[in-house]
Amino acid sequence: MGMEEIQQQDSQEEQQVQATEETIETAACETEASEADLNELEEKRGIVNEDAEKHRKLRDELNNQTKEWKSKRDALNGQVRELVDEAGKCREERDQLNQKVRETKELRDEWNQKVTALKEQLAPYRTEKTDEKNEVPVKQLKKQLQDLEYIQQTKSLGKDKENEIVKQISVLARQIEEREKSYEQNDEIKGLVGQLREAKAQAETYHHQVSEYAEKAQAAHDKMIGFYEQADRLRKEADAAQAKFIECKQAADEEHKKHIEQIKSVHEMDKDAAAYKGKKNSVRKKKSDVEGKKEAKEIFERFKAGDKLSTEDLMALQKSGYL
């Protein structure tokens, strides 16, 4: 390369360096403004990030509450199902007992009808026998006996009156016993009386069974109602827990949405900050390149003047493109 070409190249490089320096100065001014913007951006980022963290913590708290309300709701609904199952068992037991009540009532009524029929068969015999002897009917004697016993048990009597009533009671009881024995000596009557006693005993047995089954059916019914009432109370609690569950879940979803929005804002700010820093690094690199070219030019001038160059000088020239 001739001296003229070198001088021309130097002139071009000086123009390029000058232009680059002007660009760097402009970029430096912009960088200083960007630095202020970056500080403001980082300050704003810190505020937004802190707000995002608050939303995250509140979201997590609400999610924990949501889990607690869900757990309570499920536990209450489980208890409701158990109570309803128990009520169902009581209902089945009640219905079975009521069926037994109906069946036993039918048997009791059948035996009561037999009692009535047997009494109707015996009535003519009693009337005839009483009419023949012109006697007071046994039924009337028994009524008199009951009246005297009632007076003895409920009224305050003197000693003489007490003894008189006791004597009357004894006489009536003996008359009734004798009349009934005499009455039952007739074989036909005796058979009917035996059947009547048996029918009364059967009717009484079934009557007791009806009462027993009815009491048990009522007890099963009361238990069933109790289980249903407990289930209703717990169901209301479960419904309230469900309402709180929905409330907390909606609030948690809202806090999550706000958290995500703030995080997105933080990411956008990070991108802007990265762009500012990239621009700053670019200016710094250009400035470093210009300074390197200046240094290389000075070295090259010394080289042309005949100075001996060091290894570092040669590397600087090579890096700047002079070699």
XYZ file of C-alpha atoms in Angstrom:
323
model
C 0.000 0.000 0.000
C 1.360 3.430 -1.032
C 1.595 6.459 1.182
C -1.207 8.158 -0.713
C -3.521 5.202 -0.151
C -2.565 5.086 3.530
C -3.249 8.777 3.939
C -6.593 8.335 2.164
C -7.444 5.395 4.452
C -6.451 7.420 7.505
C -8.668 10.268 6.362
C -11.621 7.875 5.927
C -11.013 6.279 9.286
C -10.791 9.710 10.953
C -14.130 10.611 9.401
C -15.599 7.273 10.562
C -14.198 7.738 14.042
C -15.536 11.266 14.222
C -18.950 10.107 13.059
C -18.860 7.229 15.496
C -17.870 9.554 18.329
C -20.782 11.801 17.501
C -23.088 8.788 17.467
C -21.638 7.642 20.762
C -22.127 11.067 22.309
C -25.748 11.070 21.162
C -26.215 7.509 22.410
C -24.499 8.432 25.672
C -26.981 11.218 26.229
C -29.798 8.825 25.461
C -28.192 6.286 27.761
C -28.093 8.770 30.613
C -31.839 9.376 30.086
C -32.369 5.617 29.834
C -30.432 5.147 33.070
C -32.931 7.392 34.858
C -35.787 5.512 33.222
C -34.155 2.239 34.253
C -33.911 3.321 37.884
C -37.541 4.394 37.816
C -38.472 1.130 36.109
C -36.629 -0.958 38.673
C -38.302 0.957 41.493
C -41.692 0.409 39.903
C -40.811 -3.259 39.307
C -40.077 -3.677 43.008
C -43.475 -2.216 43.941
C -45.350 -4.372 41.402
C -43.411 -7.498 42.403
C -44.201 -6.840 46.068
C -47.876 -6.420 45.200
C -47.762 -9.663 43.204
C -46.289 -11.440 46.232
C -49.105 -10.092 48.423
C -51.684 -11.465 46.002
C -49.867 -14.824 45.936
C -49.837 -15.101 49.735
C -53.501 -14.136 49.994
C -54.345 -16.615 47.230
C -52.531 -19.399 49.096
C -54.307 -18.501 52.347
C -57.673 -18.537 50.591
C -56.835 -21.868 48.918
C -56.042 -23.326 52.358
C -59.376 -22.038 53.649
C -61.055 -23.515 50.579
C -59.564 -26.926 51.398
C -60.697 -26.636 55.023
C -64.271 -25.737 54.047
C -64.327 -28.547 51.478
C -63.111 -31.023 54.096
C -65.738 -29.830 56.582
C -68.471 -29.973 53.930
C -67.526 -33.523 52.918
C -67.364 -34.664 56.556
C -70.800 -33.195 57.280
C -72.287 -34.732 54.133
C -70.803 -38.070 55.194
C -72.527 -37.787 58.573
C -75.769 -36.831 56.834
C -75.584 -39.964 54.670
C -74.980 -42.131 57.754
C -77.932 -40.562 59.580
C -80.200 -40.988 56.554
C -79.140 -44.651 56.321
C -79.951 -45.147 60.012
C -83.297 -43.401 59.532
C -84.020 -45.719 56.609
C -83.337 -48.766 58.788
C -85.695 -47.392 61.468
C -88.350 -46.772 58.825
C -88.074 -50.383 57.619
C -88.293 -51.637 61.205
C -91.323 -49.408 61.883
C -93.099 -50.593 58.735
C -92.478 -54.257 59.624
C -93.815 -53.693 63.144
C -96.859 -51.848 61.821
C -97.524 -54.798 59.552
C -97.383 -57.080 62.591
C -99.779 -54.708 64.394
C -102.269 -55.038 61.530
C -101.932 -58.814 61.366
C -102.221 -59.227 65.140
C -105.225 -56.889 65.284
C -106.990 -59.123 62.785
C -106.339 -62.171 64.991
C -107.450 -60.288 68.123
C -110.642 -59.144 66.387
C -111.360 -62.724 65.268
C -111.121 -63.960 68.865
C -113.182 -61.037 70.144
C -115.878 -61.995 67.654
C -115.742 -65.541 69.028
C -116.088 -64.149 72.572
C -119.144 -62.167 71.524
C -120.683 -65.186 69.782
C -120.115 -67.439 72.797
C -121.616 -64.859 75.151
C -124.685 -64.698 72.922
C -124.957 -68.489 73.100
C -124.689 -68.460 76.895
C -127.079 -65.555 77.465
C -130.333 -67.545 77.107
C -129.159 -70.158 79.619
C -128.353 -67.555 82.229
C -131.645 -65.763 81.746
C -133.684 -68.969 81.974
C -131.944 -70.164 85.126
C -132.313 -66.803 86.816
C -135.949 -66.490 85.833
C -136.744 -69.978 87.148
C -135.448 -69.170 90.654
C -136.417 -65.499 90.544
C -132.792 -64.637 91.359
C -130.751 -61.502 90.833
C -128.529 -61.963 87.729
C -124.844 -62.688 88.379
C -123.962 -59.630 86.336
C -125.909 -57.427 88.750
C -124.302 -59.148 91.742
C -120.849 -58.412 90.311
C -121.823 -54.754 89.848
C -122.879 -54.555 93.487
C -119.612 -56.155 94.543
C -117.565 -53.612 92.525
C -119.494 -50.714 94.056
C -118.850 -51.932 97.603
C -115.161 -52.497 96.924
C -114.903 -48.965 95.498
C -116.512 -47.486 98.629
C -114.192 -49.470 100.873
C -111.090 -48.333 98.988
C -111.961 -44.659 98.469
C -113.979 -43.512 101.490
C -113.130 -43.039 105.138
C -115.462 -45.278 107.157
C -116.067 -45.933 110.812
C -115.242 -49.316 112.278
C -118.847 -50.550 112.308
C -119.520 -49.391 108.753
C -116.227 -50.899 107.592
C -117.157 -54.275 109.134
C -120.624 -54.148 107.587
C -119.237 -53.512 104.087
C -116.597 -56.244 104.465
C -119.384 -58.655 105.446
C -121.515 -57.651 102.448
C -118.521 -58.070 100.126
C -117.890 -61.557 101.524
C -121.547 -62.569 101.073
C -121.711 -61.270 97.492
C -118.423 -62.962 96.531
C -119.700 -66.277 97.935
C -123.040 -65.921 96.113
C -121.326 -65.157 92.816
C -118.987 -68.148 93.219
C -121.864 -70.510 94.067
C -124.032 -69.220 91.244
C -121.230 -69.615 88.703
C -120.432 -73.140 89.948
C -124.095 -74.072 89.753
C -124.344 -72.457 86.381
C -121.384 -74.417 85.003
C -122.635 -77.829 86.180
C -124.637 -78.159 82.965
C -122.375 -79.990 80.502
C -123.462 -77.911 77.528
C -122.967 -74.684 79.445
C -119.679 -75.956 80.840
C -118.371 -76.534 77.331
C -119.428 -73.099 76.167
C -117.881 -71.470 79.243
C -114.614 -73.303 78.564
C -114.621 -72.080 74.991
C -115.439 -68.578 76.191
C -112.513 -68.560 78.619
C -110.181 -69.814 75.877
C -111.447 -67.183 73.438
C -111.004 -64.422 76.024
C -107.459 -65.622 76.805
C -106.539 -65.678 73.081
C -108.057 -62.245 72.498
C -106.179 -60.858 75.510
C -102.881 -62.397 74.319
C -103.214 -60.837 70.877
C -104.288 -57.542 72.436
C -101.043 -57.448 74.465
C -99.066 -58.271 71.314
C -100.791 -55.442 69.447
C -99.824 -53.011 72.214
C -96.251 -54.322 72.277
C -95.789 -54.092 68.502
C -97.416 -50.629 68.441
C -95.046 -49.347 71.161
C -92.026 -50.729 69.325
C -93.270 -49.255 66.028
C -93.700 -45.865 67.698
C -90.192 -46.082 69.190
C -88.732 -46.921 65.764
C -90.710 -44.019 64.260
C -89.404 -41.608 66.913
C -85.826 -42.755 66.283
C -86.344 -42.284 62.552
C -87.629 -38.730 63.086
C -84.674 -38.025 65.382
C -82.183 -39.201 62.747
C -83.895 -37.118 60.048
C -83.867 -34.021 62.283
C -80.149 -34.494 62.987
C -79.536 -35.000 59.263
C -81.429 -31.785 58.463
C -79.342 -29.800 60.964
C -76.081 -31.186 59.608
C -77.256 -30.673 56.025
C -77.772 -26.977 56.777
C -74.229 -26.834 58.201
C -72.934 -28.619 55.097
C -74.763 -26.130 52.848
C -73.200 -23.249 54.821
C -69.759 -24.863 54.446
C -70.392 -25.247 50.704
C -71.264 -21.545 50.467
C -68.021 -20.613 52.279
C -66.115 -23.029 50.016
C -67.443 -21.283 46.891
C -66.803 -17.844 48.409
C -63.182 -18.660 49.273
C -62.559 -20.376 45.930
C -63.854 -17.384 43.970
C -61.762 -15.017 46.091
C -58.690 -17.260 45.621
C -59.256 -17.326 41.845
C -59.496 -13.528 41.819
C -56.255 -13.177 43.811
C -54.554 -15.662 41.469
C -55.688 -13.604 38.477
C -54.282 -10.434 40.028
C -51.036 -12.253 40.875
C -50.633 -13.433 37.280
C -51.361 -9.938 35.938
C -48.708 -8.425 38.206
C -46.188 -11.135 37.293
C -46.780 -10.414 33.606
C -46.145 -6.731 34.306
C -42.898 -7.655 36.079
C -41.809 -9.732 33.067
C -42.577 -6.847 30.713
C -40.515 -4.542 32.918
C -37.687 -7.093 32.894
C -37.765 -7.033 29.091
C -37.645 -3.225 29.056
C -34.790 -3.254 31.575
C -32.924 -5.809 29.471
C -33.394 -3.567 26.394
C -32.028 -0.553 28.320
C -29.035 -2.572 29.504
C -28.435 -3.962 26.025
C -28.427 -0.477 24.581
C -26.021 0.686 27.281
C -23.675 -2.240 26.590
C -23.827 -1.470 22.863
C -22.782 2.143 23.460
C -20.023 0.992 25.788
C -18.765 -1.446 23.134
C -18.816 1.187 20.404
C -16.962 3.577 22.659
C -14.418 0.890 23.400
C -14.012 0.216 19.661
C -13.440 3.922 18.911
C -10.908 4.219 21.704
C -9.217 1.090 20.360
C -9.030 2.556 16.882
C -7.570 5.792 18.256
C -4.959 3.847 20.165
C -4.187 1.722 17.082
C -3.801 4.835 14.964
C -1.335 6.313 17.426
C 0.621 3.059 17.428
C 0.565 2.941 13.637
C 1.826 6.527 13.503
C 4.711 5.540 15.775
C 5.285 2.501 13.572
C 5.498 4.719 10.526
C 7.885 6.990 12.390
C 10.169 3.978 12.907
C 9.425 3.182 16.561
C 9.831 -0.349 17.681
C 6.462 -1.943 18.587
C 5.797 -4.290 21.464
C 3.761 -7.495 21.308
C 0.808 -5.665 22.876
C 1.102 -2.924 20.244
C 1.060 -5.507 17.469
C -1.993 -7.186 19.011
C -3.776 -3.807 19.224
C -3.002 -3.144 15.547
C -4.221 -6.637 14.577
C -7.408 -6.232 16.610
C -8.187 -2.841 14.994
C -7.544 -4.144 11.471
C -4.338 -2.355 10.713
C -2.573 -5.696 10.255
